mmCIF file of C-alpha atoms in Angstrom:
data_model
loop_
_atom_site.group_PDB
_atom_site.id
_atom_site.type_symbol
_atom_site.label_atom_id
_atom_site.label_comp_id
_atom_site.label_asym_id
_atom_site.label_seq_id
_atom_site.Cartn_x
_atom_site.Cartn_y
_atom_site.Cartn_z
ATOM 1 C CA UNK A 1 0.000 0.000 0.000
ATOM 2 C CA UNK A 2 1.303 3.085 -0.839
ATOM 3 C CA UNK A 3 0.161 5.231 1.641
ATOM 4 C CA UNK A 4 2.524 3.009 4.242
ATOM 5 C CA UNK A 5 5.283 2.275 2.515
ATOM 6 C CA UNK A 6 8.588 2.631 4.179
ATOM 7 C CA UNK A 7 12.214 2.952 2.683
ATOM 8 C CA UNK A 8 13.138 -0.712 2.670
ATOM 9 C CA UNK A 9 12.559 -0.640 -0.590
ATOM 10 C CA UNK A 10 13.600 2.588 -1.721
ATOM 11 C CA UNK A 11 17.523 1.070 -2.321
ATOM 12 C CA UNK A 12 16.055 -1.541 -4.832
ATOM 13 C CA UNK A 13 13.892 1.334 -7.160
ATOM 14 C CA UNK A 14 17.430 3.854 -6.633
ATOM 15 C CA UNK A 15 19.034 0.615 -8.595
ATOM 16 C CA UNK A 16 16.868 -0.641 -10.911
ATOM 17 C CA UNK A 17 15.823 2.284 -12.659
ATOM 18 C CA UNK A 18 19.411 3.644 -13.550
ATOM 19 C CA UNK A 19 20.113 0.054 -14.511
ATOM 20 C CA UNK A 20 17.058 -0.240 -16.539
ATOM 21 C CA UNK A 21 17.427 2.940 -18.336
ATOM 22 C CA UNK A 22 20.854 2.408 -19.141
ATOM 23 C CA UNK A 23 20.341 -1.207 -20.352
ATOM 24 C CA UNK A 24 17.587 0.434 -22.775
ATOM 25 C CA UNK A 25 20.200 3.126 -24.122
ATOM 26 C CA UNK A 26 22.171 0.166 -24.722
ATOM 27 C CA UNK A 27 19.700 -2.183 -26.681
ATOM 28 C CA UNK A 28 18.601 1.088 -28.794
ATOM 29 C CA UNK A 29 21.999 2.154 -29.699
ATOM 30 C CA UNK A 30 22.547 -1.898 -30.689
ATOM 31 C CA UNK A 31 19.575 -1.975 -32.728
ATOM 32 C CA UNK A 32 20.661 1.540 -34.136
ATOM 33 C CA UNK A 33 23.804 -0.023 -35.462
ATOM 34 C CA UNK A 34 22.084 -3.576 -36.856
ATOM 35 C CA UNK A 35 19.428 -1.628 -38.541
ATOM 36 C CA UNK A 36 21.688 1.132 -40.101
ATOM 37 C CA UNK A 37 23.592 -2.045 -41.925
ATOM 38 C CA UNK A 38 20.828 -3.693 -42.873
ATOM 39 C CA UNK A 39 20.802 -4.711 -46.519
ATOM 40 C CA UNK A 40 16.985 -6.543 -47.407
ATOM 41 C CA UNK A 41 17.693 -8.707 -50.849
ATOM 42 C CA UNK A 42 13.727 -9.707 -51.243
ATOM 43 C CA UNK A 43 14.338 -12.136 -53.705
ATOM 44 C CA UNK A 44 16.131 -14.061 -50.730
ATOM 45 C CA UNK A 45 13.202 -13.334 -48.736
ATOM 46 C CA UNK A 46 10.740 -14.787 -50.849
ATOM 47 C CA UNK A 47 12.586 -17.940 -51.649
ATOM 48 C CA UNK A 48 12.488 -18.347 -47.660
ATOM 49 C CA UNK A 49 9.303 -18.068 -47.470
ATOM 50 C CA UNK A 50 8.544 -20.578 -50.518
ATOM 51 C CA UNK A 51 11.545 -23.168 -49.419
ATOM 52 C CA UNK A 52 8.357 -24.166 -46.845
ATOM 53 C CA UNK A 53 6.707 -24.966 -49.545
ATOM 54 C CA UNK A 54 3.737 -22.918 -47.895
ATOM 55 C CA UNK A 55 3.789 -24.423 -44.443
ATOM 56 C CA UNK A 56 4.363 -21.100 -43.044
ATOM 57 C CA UNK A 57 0.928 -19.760 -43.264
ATOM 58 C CA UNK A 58 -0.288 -22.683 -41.525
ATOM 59 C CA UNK A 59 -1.670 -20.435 -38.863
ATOM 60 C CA UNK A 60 -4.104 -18.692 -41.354
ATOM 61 C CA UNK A 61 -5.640 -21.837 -42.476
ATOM 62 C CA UNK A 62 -6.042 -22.966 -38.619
ATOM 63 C CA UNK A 63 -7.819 -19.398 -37.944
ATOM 64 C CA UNK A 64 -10.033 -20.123 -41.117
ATOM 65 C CA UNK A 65 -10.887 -23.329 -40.109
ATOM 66 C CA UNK A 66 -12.237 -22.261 -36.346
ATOM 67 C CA UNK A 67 -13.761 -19.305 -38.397
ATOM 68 C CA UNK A 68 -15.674 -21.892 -39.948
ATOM 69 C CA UNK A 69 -16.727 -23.464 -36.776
ATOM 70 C CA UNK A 70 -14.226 -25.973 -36.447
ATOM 71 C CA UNK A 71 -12.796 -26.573 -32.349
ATOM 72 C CA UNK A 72 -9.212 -25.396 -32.557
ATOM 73 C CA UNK A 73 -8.137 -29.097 -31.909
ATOM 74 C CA UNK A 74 -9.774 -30.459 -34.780
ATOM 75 C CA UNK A 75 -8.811 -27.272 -37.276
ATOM 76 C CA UNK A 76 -5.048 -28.528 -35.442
ATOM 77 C CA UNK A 77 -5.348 -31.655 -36.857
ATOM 78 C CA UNK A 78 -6.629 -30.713 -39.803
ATOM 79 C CA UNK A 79 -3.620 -28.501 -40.919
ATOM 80 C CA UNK A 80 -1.256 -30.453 -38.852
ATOM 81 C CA UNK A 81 -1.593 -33.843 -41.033
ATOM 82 C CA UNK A 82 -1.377 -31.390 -43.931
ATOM 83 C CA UNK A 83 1.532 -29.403 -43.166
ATOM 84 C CA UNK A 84 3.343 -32.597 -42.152
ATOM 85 C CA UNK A 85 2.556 -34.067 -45.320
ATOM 86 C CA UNK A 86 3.619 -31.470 -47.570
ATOM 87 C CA UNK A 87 6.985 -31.000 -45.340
ATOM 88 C CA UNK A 88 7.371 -34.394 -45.683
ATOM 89 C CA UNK A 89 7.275 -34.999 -49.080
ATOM 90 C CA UNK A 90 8.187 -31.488 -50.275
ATOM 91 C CA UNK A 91 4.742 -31.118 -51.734
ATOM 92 C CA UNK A 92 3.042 -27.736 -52.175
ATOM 93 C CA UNK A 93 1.051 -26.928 -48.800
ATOM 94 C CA UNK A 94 -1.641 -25.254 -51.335
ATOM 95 C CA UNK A 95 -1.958 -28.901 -53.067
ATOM 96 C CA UNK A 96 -2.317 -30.874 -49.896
ATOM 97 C CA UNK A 97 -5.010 -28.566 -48.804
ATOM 98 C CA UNK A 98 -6.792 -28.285 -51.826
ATOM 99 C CA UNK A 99 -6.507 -32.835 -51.824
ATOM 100 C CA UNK A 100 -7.964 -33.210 -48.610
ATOM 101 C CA UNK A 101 -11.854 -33.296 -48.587
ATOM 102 C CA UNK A 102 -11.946 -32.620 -45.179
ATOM 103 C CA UNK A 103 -10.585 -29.458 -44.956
ATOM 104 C CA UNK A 104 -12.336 -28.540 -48.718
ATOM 105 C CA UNK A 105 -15.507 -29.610 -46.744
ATOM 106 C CA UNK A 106 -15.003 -26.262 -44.692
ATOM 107 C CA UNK A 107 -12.966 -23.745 -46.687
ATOM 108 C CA UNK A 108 -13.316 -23.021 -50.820
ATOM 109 C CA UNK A 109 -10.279 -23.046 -52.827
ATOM 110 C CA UNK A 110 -10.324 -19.272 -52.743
ATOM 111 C CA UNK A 111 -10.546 -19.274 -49.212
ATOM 112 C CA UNK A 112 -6.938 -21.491 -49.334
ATOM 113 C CA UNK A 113 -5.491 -19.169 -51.563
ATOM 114 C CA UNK A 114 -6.200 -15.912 -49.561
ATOM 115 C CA UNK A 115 -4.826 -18.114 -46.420
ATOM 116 C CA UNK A 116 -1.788 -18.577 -48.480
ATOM 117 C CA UNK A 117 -1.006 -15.425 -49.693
ATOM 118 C CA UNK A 118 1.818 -13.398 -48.163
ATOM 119 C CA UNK A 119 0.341 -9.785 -49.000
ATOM 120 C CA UNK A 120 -1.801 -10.521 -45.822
ATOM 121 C CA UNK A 121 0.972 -10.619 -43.548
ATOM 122 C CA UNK A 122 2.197 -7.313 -44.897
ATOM 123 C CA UNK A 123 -1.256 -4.981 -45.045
ATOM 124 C CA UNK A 124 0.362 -2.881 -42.523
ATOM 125 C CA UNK A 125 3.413 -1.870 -43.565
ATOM 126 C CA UNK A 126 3.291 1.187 -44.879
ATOM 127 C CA UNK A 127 1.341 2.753 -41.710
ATOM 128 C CA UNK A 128 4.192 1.175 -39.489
ATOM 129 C CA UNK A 129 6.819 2.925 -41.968
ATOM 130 C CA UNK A 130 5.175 6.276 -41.560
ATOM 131 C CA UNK A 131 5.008 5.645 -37.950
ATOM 132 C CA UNK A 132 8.492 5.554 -37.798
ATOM 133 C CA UNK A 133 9.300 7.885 -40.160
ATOM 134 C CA UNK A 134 10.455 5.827 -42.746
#
């Protein structure tokens, strides 16, 4: 309660805030250096991505599948067996989906496709840019 505190713990606030401020000015003026060196090559991003062979969007399709009223244990299993499959076997995580009646029982093959597509992922970018001045 504030109203009956004492100064036992006035030594531990006189050393933790210097300490975390100066550990902050640290991490910024790292993160300073890293992203004034940065050097994006998109083309390398991209074939990241796509080396997954699409099992990086996973998550949409799980979201679309409880969207669709599925528990998110069954949409789990549902993308899991999927994404395993197509990991597996290098297969295209669009193809596996797009196979299994089960999961076409719940989404439409346009529904896949917008779960797939990276342009999602990066709707915001420009209004974080501005943000920071970029």
């Amino acid at each position: 309660l504030w109203h009956e505190r004492d100064i036992t713990h006035s030594s531990v606030e006189r050393v933790i805030l210097p300490d975390a401020s100066l550990t902050l000015d640290y991490m910024l003026q790292t993160l300073r250096a890293v992203v004034s060196g940065l050097v994006v090559h998109a083309d390398r991003m991209r074939e990241n991505l796509m080396s997954t062979h699409g099992v990086v969007f996973s998550g949409q399709v799980l979201l679309a599948l409880m969207r669709q009223g599925l528990s998110r244990t069954q949409a789990y299993e549902l993308v899991q067996r999927n994404a395993l499959a197509a990991w597996k076997d290098g297969r295209d995580f669009r193809e596996a989906l797009l196979a299994d009646r089960d999961i076409r029982r719940h989404l439409t093959p346009a529904a896949i496709s917008r779960c797939l597509d990276p342009t999602h992922h990066l709707r915001h970018v420009n209004r974080i840019f501005r943000r920071v001045g970029l």
